[in-house]
Amino acid sequence: MNTENKQIILTADRPTGRLHLGHYVGSLKRRVELQNSGKFDQINIMIADDQALTDNADNPGKIRENIINVVLDYLSVGIDPALTTICVQSALPALHALTFYYLNLVTTARLSRNPTVKAEIQMRGFADEGLPAGFFTYPVSQAADITAFDATVVPVGEDQLPMLEQAREIVEKFNRIYGPTLVLPEAMIPENETQRRLPGVDGKAKMSKSLGNCIYLSDTPKTVKQQVNGKMFTDPQHLRIEDPGHIEGNVVFTYLDALSTKEHFERYLPEYADLEEMKDHYRRGGLGDGKCKKFLIQVLDEILDPIRTERAKWEKDIDSVYDILAEGTAKAREVTNATLARVEKAMRIDYFADRSVVKEWEELLKKTNL
Ligand code: ATP
Ligand code: MG
């Protein structure tokens, strides 16, 4: 077990599309900061292709394509393969076995209560079409992912809190039944409330690949401009510049809440010291939506430009990207296999770890044959 009190991170993303700003503010930015903090003994990032198949079973090509997109996004935002192990879920068979064992430790009633899964079932139309059992149980497979790496810290967006809660329950139950074996993980969510769940450009509750309301980290400046100017609504009652405006539910301000810094104001809008001053002016009237959107586009491009540049570099060297993924996955296979061995021992199903069971069986037969 992780007895040395090691600090270990695991996070994952589903390869269902390129990564977007929601991933960036909710989790990725934090992962890079934690990676560079030097405070962690081991950092793992997993591309959750098996989980992505739970609601894309009929579209494996999409998952295969997006593995490369997701790994390029990681490398472009500053995930450094020298410090972080990047791996692919389907190539880690220990995770499948752990999922199968953990499924015995949860009830279907408990799974049905998971609010994130409930919302996702609704969003995907599974309530009418039929719900794939794999999708219904994916929180259990996430528990397998987290515990297989002995993760202590899981930096995620708010939508993942129910998964962490579920994983913790599984750990507690497992350890209660089979003895202390698994490490209890903690979720780490952003302090900034807007970053915990960034809405889509359409104002919908969550920016999500599946909803098609994203600004992708790899979007061109032209696309970003189109998304902001064309899709983001502001305050429908703010018809003339001099009208007082509302901040609540105003997507442009929500994004500025999540992304803008004092430095952005110094560089692009020095007439305001910070976002609060800008908001006050908007509320009073006299600040146009065009000006707000222009500022947001500048902020976005400042964040995205270095990411675009890095991506362009890596795109020219897919051979190296492949090696990074292959090496990371091989390393992760060792780590997760070791956890599986520990789990099977605790569950007393480790028959082939060594031949000690032969003696055990012989003695048992001796006793029963007396
Ligand atoms: P899908 O629609 O396929 O589920 P997704 O866009 O929800 O994709 P995931 O791969 O499920 O992305 O999520 C990866 C990580 O990014 C998780 O930690 C999740 O909490 C975080 N995340 C995803 N979307 C957002 C968002 N809009 N705001 C904050 N964090 C987010
Ligand atoms: Mg999701």
XYZ file of C-alpha atoms and ligand atoms in Angstrom, residues 12-14 16 19-20 22-23 25-27 31 51 55 120 123-124 155-160 194-199 206-211, ligand 1:
66
model
C -8.179 11.571 -16.735
C -10.028 12.875 -19.750
C -12.319 11.102 -22.142
C -14.378 12.215 -27.135
C -9.876 19.544 -24.953
C -11.578 22.854 -24.326
C -13.651 24.111 -19.477
C -10.997 21.427 -19.105
C -9.851 26.151 -16.128
C -11.469 23.208 -14.327
C -8.510 20.899 -14.236
C -2.452 19.888 -13.189
C -14.859 5.124 -20.391
C -21.425 5.946 -24.503
C -25.649 12.793 -18.428
C -28.496 14.666 -21.943
C -27.636 11.602 -24.021
C -7.806 17.662 -9.465
C -11.182 17.900 -11.221
C -14.101 20.138 -12.123
C -17.185 20.198 -9.921
C -19.084 17.641 -12.038
C -16.660 15.009 -10.778
C -16.730 29.915 -12.187
C -13.756 27.720 -12.971
C -15.374 24.736 -11.280
C -17.973 24.495 -14.010
C -17.409 26.764 -16.979
C -20.628 27.222 -18.962
C -21.447 23.241 -18.731
C -19.042 23.584 -21.598
C -18.887 20.012 -22.826
C -17.579 18.193 -25.854
C -20.858 16.315 -26.067
C -22.912 19.520 -26.171
P -17.813 14.554 -22.310
O -18.864 15.479 -22.808
O -17.351 13.536 -23.319
O -18.120 13.977 -20.951
P -16.350 16.659 -21.071
O -16.221 17.886 -21.873
O -17.361 16.613 -19.961
O -16.553 15.461 -22.091
P -14.472 15.070 -19.548
O -13.411 14.340 -20.285
O -15.673 14.341 -19.078
O -14.935 16.300 -20.472
O -13.830 15.833 -18.297
C -12.438 15.907 -18.025
C -12.124 16.835 -16.866
O -12.425 18.188 -17.181
C -12.894 16.549 -15.576
O -12.048 16.779 -14.489
C -13.987 17.573 -15.576
O -14.417 17.904 -14.270
C -13.306 18.761 -16.225
N -14.289 19.569 -16.949
C -14.961 19.193 -18.068
N -15.789 20.180 -18.468
C -15.629 21.211 -17.574
C -16.194 22.524 -17.447
N -17.081 22.978 -18.316
N -15.792 23.298 -16.416
C -14.877 22.856 -15.523
N -14.304 21.627 -15.588
C -14.663 20.811 -16.597
